[in-house]
PDB file of C-alpha atoms in Angstrom:
ATOM      1  CA  UNK A1471     -94.231-134.816 -37.211  1.00  0.00           C
ATOM      2  CA  UNK A1472     -93.217-131.146 -37.432  1.00  0.00           C
ATOM      3  CA  UNK A1473     -91.504-131.032 -34.032  1.00  0.00           C
ATOM      4  CA  UNK A1474     -88.570-133.473 -34.880  1.00  0.00           C
ATOM      5  CA  UNK A1475     -87.987-131.456 -38.040  1.00  0.00           C
ATOM      6  CA  UNK A1476     -88.044-128.053 -36.248  1.00  0.00           C
ATOM      7  CA  UNK A1477     -85.735-129.536 -33.728  1.00  0.00           C
ATOM      8  CA  UNK A1478     -83.226-130.803 -36.210  1.00  0.00           C
ATOM      9  CA  UNK A1479     -83.255-127.200 -38.142  1.00  0.00           C
ATOM     10  CA  UNK A1480     -82.705-125.732 -34.563  1.00  0.00           C
ATOM     11  CA  UNK A1481     -79.784-127.885 -33.982  1.00  0.00           C
ATOM     12  CA  UNK A1482     -78.195-127.382 -37.474  1.00  0.00           C
ATOM     13  CA  UNK A1483     -78.847-123.621 -36.746  1.00  0.00           C
ATOM     14  CA  UNK A1484     -77.205-123.635 -33.255  1.00  0.00           C
ATOM     15  CA  UNK A1485     -74.112-125.683 -34.524  1.00  0.00           C
ATOM     16  CA  UNK A1486     -73.590-123.263 -37.607  1.00  0.00           C
ATOM     17  CA  UNK A1487     -73.675-120.438 -35.100  1.00  0.00           C
ATOM     18  CA  UNK A1488     -71.480-121.958 -32.654  1.00  0.00           C
ATOM     19  CA  UNK A1489     -68.919-122.550 -35.337  1.00  0.00           C
ATOM     20  CA  UNK A1490     -68.983-118.689 -36.157  1.00  0.00           C
ATOM     21  CA  UNK A1491     -68.300-118.078 -32.387  1.00  0.00           C
ATOM     22  CA  UNK A1492     -65.350-120.305 -31.971  1.00  0.00           C
ATOM     23  CA  UNK A1493     -63.340-117.179 -31.958  1.00  0.00           C
ATOM     24  CA  UNK A1494     -63.633-115.749 -28.395  1.00  0.00           C
ATOM     25  CA  UNK A1495     -63.585-111.995 -27.914  1.00  0.00           C
ATOM     26  CA  UNK A1496     -61.793-109.860 -27.855  1.00  0.00           C
ATOM     27  CA  UNK A1497     -60.588-110.098 -31.521  1.00  0.00           C
ATOM     28  CA  UNK A1498     -59.862-107.510 -34.446  1.00  0.00           C
ATOM     29  CA  UNK A1499     -62.203-107.388 -37.491  1.00  0.00           C
ATOM     30  CA  UNK A1500     -63.245-104.884 -40.087  1.00  0.00           C
ATOM     31  CA  UNK A1501     -66.406-103.525 -41.306  1.00  0.00           C
ATOM     32  CA  UNK A1502     -67.262-104.971 -45.049  1.00  0.00           C
ATOM     33  CA  UNK A1503     -70.012-102.517 -46.543  1.00  0.00           C
ATOM     34  CA  UNK A1504     -69.814 -98.866 -47.163  1.00  0.00           C
ATOM     35  CA  UNK A1505     -72.842 -98.418 -44.838  1.00  0.00           C
ATOM     36  CA  UNK A1506     -73.614-100.374 -41.582  1.00  0.00           C
ATOM     37  CA  UNK A1507     -75.664 -99.601 -38.606  1.00  0.00           C
ATOM     38  CA  UNK A1508     -74.722-100.079 -34.926  1.00  0.00           C
ATOM     39  CA  UNK A1509     -77.555-100.840 -32.546  1.00  0.00           C
ATOM     40  CA  UNK A1510     -77.969-100.621 -28.927  1.00  0.00           C
ATOM     41  CA  UNK A1511     -78.548-104.433 -28.632  1.00  0.00           C
ATOM     42  CA  UNK A1512     -78.161-107.577 -30.621  1.00  0.00           C
ATOM     43  CA  UNK A1513     -81.282-107.440 -32.995  1.00  0.00           C
ATOM     44  CA  UNK A1514     -83.165-105.532 -35.264  1.00  0.00           C
ATOM     45  CA  UNK A1515     -85.749-104.682 -32.754  1.00  0.00           C
ATOM     46  CA  UNK A1516     -83.015-102.358 -30.975  1.00  0.00           C
ATOM     47  CA  UNK A1517     -82.952 -98.821 -32.271  1.00  0.00           C
ATOM     48  CA  UNK A1518     -79.801 -98.048 -34.514  1.00  0.00           C
ATOM     49  CA  UNK A1519     -77.891 -95.400 -33.104  1.00  0.00           C
ATOM     50  CA  UNK A1520     -75.139 -94.780 -35.810  1.00  0.00           C
ATOM     51  CA  UNK A1521     -74.328 -95.620 -39.358  1.00  0.00           C
ATOM     52  CA  UNK A1522     -70.714 -96.151 -40.221  1.00  0.00           C
ATOM     53  CA  UNK A1523     -69.905 -95.173 -43.808  1.00  0.00           C
ATOM     54  CA  UNK A1524     -66.380 -96.593 -44.089  1.00  0.00           C
ATOM     55  CA  UNK A1525     -65.634 -99.954 -45.553  1.00  0.00           C
ATOM     56  CA  UNK A1526     -62.522-101.458 -44.118  1.00  0.00           C
ATOM     57  CA  UNK A1527     -62.815 -99.586 -40.808  1.00  0.00           C
ATOM     58  CA  UNK A1528     -61.236-101.776 -38.060  1.00  0.00           C
ATOM     59  CA  UNK A1529     -63.327-102.593 -34.990  1.00  0.00           C
ATOM     60  CA  UNK A1530     -62.711-104.649 -32.059  1.00  0.00           C
ATOM     61  CA  UNK A1531     -65.179-107.397 -31.120  1.00  0.00           C
ATOM     62  CA  UNK A1532     -65.731-107.281 -27.543  1.00  0.00           C
ATOM     63  CA  UNK A1533     -68.769-109.548 -27.188  1.00  0.00           C
ATOM     64  CA  UNK A1534     -70.930-112.047 -29.327  1.00  0.00           C
ATOM     65  CA  UNK A1535     -74.346-113.199 -29.556  1.00  0.00           C
ATOM     66  CA  UNK A1536     -75.913-115.475 -32.261  1.00  0.00           C
ATOM     67  CA  UNK A1537     -75.405-113.670 -35.684  1.00  0.00           C
ATOM     68  CA  UNK A1538     -74.613-110.434 -33.849  1.00  0.00           C
ATOM     69  CA  UNK A1539     -71.232-108.709 -32.441  1.00  0.00           C
ATOM     70  CA  UNK A1540     -70.611-106.081 -29.896  1.00  0.00           C
ATOM     71  CA  UNK A1541     -67.949-103.843 -31.424  1.00  0.00           C
ATOM     72  CA  UNK A1542     -65.773-101.048 -30.259  1.00  0.00           C
ATOM     73  CA  UNK A1543     -64.700 -98.394 -32.893  1.00  0.00           C
ATOM     74  CA  UNK A1544     -61.443 -96.427 -32.845  1.00  0.00           C
ATOM     75  CA  UNK A1545     -63.265 -93.556 -30.875  1.00  0.00           C
ATOM     76  CA  UNK A1546     -64.229 -95.914 -28.087  1.00  0.00           C
ATOM     77  CA  UNK A1547     -67.995 -96.152 -29.036  1.00  0.00           C
ATOM     78  CA  UNK A1548     -69.540 -99.510 -28.777  1.00  0.00           C
ATOM     79  CA  UNK A1549     -72.922-101.167 -30.179  1.00  0.00           C
ATOM     80  CA  UNK A1550     -73.973-104.191 -31.836  1.00  0.00           C
ATOM     81  CA  UNK A1551     -73.543-105.109 -35.432  1.00  0.00           C
ATOM     82  CA  UNK A1552     -74.929-107.829 -37.574  1.00  0.00           C
ATOM     83  CA  UNK A1553     -71.858-110.424 -37.897  1.00  0.00           C
ATOM     84  CA  UNK A1554     -72.350-110.736 -41.642  1.00  0.00           C
ATOM     85  CA  UNK A1555     -71.308-106.967 -41.810  1.00  0.00           C
ATOM     86  CA  UNK A1556     -67.705-107.936 -40.453  1.00  0.00           C
ATOM     87  CA  UNK A1557     -64.772-109.618 -41.782  1.00  0.00           C
ATOM     88  CA  UNK A1558     -61.757-111.158 -40.264  1.00  0.00           C
ATOM     89  CA  UNK A1559     -59.685-109.113 -42.842  1.00  0.00           C
ATOM     90  CA  UNK A1560     -57.093-107.290 -40.902  1.00  0.00           C
ATOM     91  CA  UNK A1561     -57.115-103.404 -41.350  1.00  0.00           C
ATOM     92  CA  UNK A1562     -55.586-100.568 -39.256  1.00  0.00           C
ATOM     93  CA  UNK A1563     -56.299 -96.987 -39.040  1.00  0.00           C
ATOM     94  CA  UNK A1564     -53.484 -94.344 -38.414  1.00  0.00           C
ATOM     95  CA  UNK A1565     -53.977 -92.530 -35.253  1.00  0.00           C
ATOM     96  CA  UNK A1566     -51.992 -89.385 -33.706  1.00  0.00           C
ATOM     97  CA  UNK A1567     -50.189 -87.390 -36.207  1.00  0.00           C
ATOM     98  CA  UNK A1568     -48.639 -88.101 -39.624  1.00  0.00           C
ATOM     99  CA  UNK A1569     -46.861 -91.405 -39.716  1.00  0.00           C
ATOM    100  CA  UNK A1570     -43.932 -92.474 -41.845  1.00  0.00           C
ATOM    101  CA  UNK A1571     -44.156 -95.754 -43.748  1.00  0.00           C
ATOM    102  CA  UNK A1572     -40.698 -97.260 -44.275  1.00  0.00           C
ATOM    103  CA  UNK A1573     -39.175 -99.539 -46.740  1.00  0.00           C
ATOM    104  CA  UNK A1574     -38.212-101.952 -44.100  1.00  0.00           C
ATOM    105  CA  UNK A1575     -39.438-102.686 -40.596  1.00  0.00           C
ATOM    106  CA  UNK A1576     -36.615-100.261 -39.022  1.00  0.00           C
ATOM    107  CA  UNK A1577     -36.824 -96.773 -37.753  1.00  0.00           C
ATOM    108  CA  UNK A1578     -33.710 -95.925 -39.678  1.00  0.00           C
ATOM    109  CA  UNK A1579     -35.011 -97.463 -43.127  1.00  0.00           C
ATOM    110  CA  UNK A1580     -35.852 -94.826 -45.716  1.00  0.00           C
ATOM    111  CA  UNK A1581     -39.402 -93.286 -45.716  1.00  0.00           C
ATOM    112  CA  UNK A1582     -41.217 -94.390 -48.795  1.00  0.00           C
ATOM    113  CA  UNK A1583     -44.746 -92.799 -47.893  1.00  0.00           C
ATOM    114  CA  UNK A1584     -46.443 -90.757 -45.188  1.00  0.00           C
ATOM    115  CA  UNK A1585     -49.884 -91.514 -43.783  1.00  0.00           C
ATOM    116  CA  UNK A1586     -52.123 -89.035 -42.329  1.00  0.00           C
ATOM    117  CA  UNK A1587     -54.397 -89.676 -39.127  1.00  0.00           C
ATOM    118  CA  UNK A1588     -57.429 -91.572 -40.177  1.00  0.00           C
ATOM    119  CA  UNK A1589     -56.020 -93.527 -43.087  1.00  0.00           C
ATOM    120  CA  UNK A1590     -57.350 -97.019 -43.344  1.00  0.00           C
ATOM    121  CA  UNK A1591     -55.284 -99.701 -44.854  1.00  0.00           C
ATOM    122  CA  UNK A1592     -54.713-103.453 -44.999  1.00  0.00           C
ATOM    123  CA  UNK A1593     -52.351-105.125 -42.553  1.00  0.00           C
ATOM    124  CA  UNK A1594     -50.460-107.722 -44.567  1.00  0.00           C
ATOM    125  CA  UNK A1595     -48.294-108.732 -41.720  1.00  0.00           C
ATOM    126  CA  UNK A1596     -47.166-107.540 -38.355  1.00  0.00           C
ATOM    127  CA  UNK A1597     -44.176-108.471 -36.338  1.00  0.00           C
ATOM    128  CA  UNK A1598     -41.658-106.876 -33.666  1.00  0.00           C
ATOM    129  CA  UNK A1599     -43.806-103.784 -33.343  1.00  0.00           C
ATOM    130  CA  UNK A1600     -44.155-102.987 -37.037  1.00  0.00           C
ATOM    131  CA  UNK A1601     -46.916-103.614 -39.511  1.00  0.00           C
ATOM    132  CA  UNK A1602     -46.638-104.076 -43.505  1.00  0.00           C
ATOM    133  CA  UNK A1603     -49.302-101.545 -44.192  1.00  0.00           C
ATOM    134  CA  UNK A1604     -51.023-101.221 -47.690  1.00  0.00           C
ATOM    135  CA  UNK A1605     -53.133 -98.398 -48.568  1.00  0.00           C
ATOM    136  CA  UNK A1606     -54.613 -98.827 -51.801  1.00  0.00           C
ATOM    137  CA  UNK A1607     -51.250-100.588 -53.268  1.00  0.00           C
ATOM    138  CA  UNK A1608     -48.899 -98.219 -51.493  1.00  0.00           C
ATOM    139  CA  UNK A1609     -47.018-100.112 -49.150  1.00  0.00           C
ATOM    140  CA  UNK A1610     -44.687 -99.628 -46.148  1.00  0.00           C
ATOM    141  CA  UNK A1611     -43.830-100.490 -42.997  1.00  0.00           C
ATOM    142  CA  UNK A1612     -45.302 -98.588 -40.014  1.00  0.00           C
ATOM    143  CA  UNK A1613     -44.827 -98.921 -36.183  1.00  0.00           C
ATOM    144  CA  UNK A1614     -47.829-100.796 -34.964  1.00  0.00           C
ATOM    145  CA  UNK A1615     -48.282 -98.605 -32.067  1.00  0.00           C
ATOM    146  CA  UNK A1616     -49.560 -95.880 -34.439  1.00  0.00           C
ATOM    147  CA  UNK A1617     -52.278 -98.032 -35.550  1.00  0.00           C
ATOM    148  CA  UNK A1618     -55.990 -98.888 -34.234  1.00  0.00           C
ATOM    149  CA  UNK A1619     -56.468-102.274 -35.176  1.00  0.00           C
ATOM    150  CA  UNK A1620     -53.581-104.295 -33.890  1.00  0.00           C
ATOM    151  CA  UNK A1621     -51.824-104.711 -30.512  1.00  0.00           C
ATOM    152  CA  UNK A1622     -48.214-103.196 -30.551  1.00  0.00           C
ATOM    153  CA  UNK A1623     -46.701-106.781 -29.742  1.00  0.00           C
ATOM    154  CA  UNK A1624     -49.161-108.826 -32.002  1.00  0.00           C
ATOM    155  CA  UNK A1625     -48.085-111.053 -34.828  1.00  0.00           C
ATOM    156  CA  UNK A1626     -50.182-110.871 -37.894  1.00  0.00           C
ATOM    157  CA  UNK A1627     -49.807-113.047 -41.045  1.00  0.00           C
ATOM    158  CA  UNK A1628     -51.619-112.506 -44.240  1.00  0.00           C
TER     159      UNK A1628
END
């Protein structure tokens, strides 16, 4: 009697996890909590090798395993993180030098803010090589190639 019940539970679990894996890697995500561990493999039995302490950090999901995602961070480090620690909310991190945030997606538009390397913000939309970048309410357009978390030619809609 217990076997049909367990089979039904297993089938429901696999169907739920399959739905969560409909998105095929690679894709962008962001870290949800202020502290999240990365492991050497997809399970709690694998050793933790790093603890991220930055909510919103953009990461690239490069592989999936039920309830686990293999991620790559802005420094190129890779490891496994529980899928519930990640969000599909799009964020970006400023790379290189200080970057200008402009009033419009145009290199000649007025500068409204400047963002230092390492600043993380929300990607509201991206198009034509520019992203509407929101850093705690301070918004401006920044060139997509200055950000980790978006491809230079990618279109993102909020």
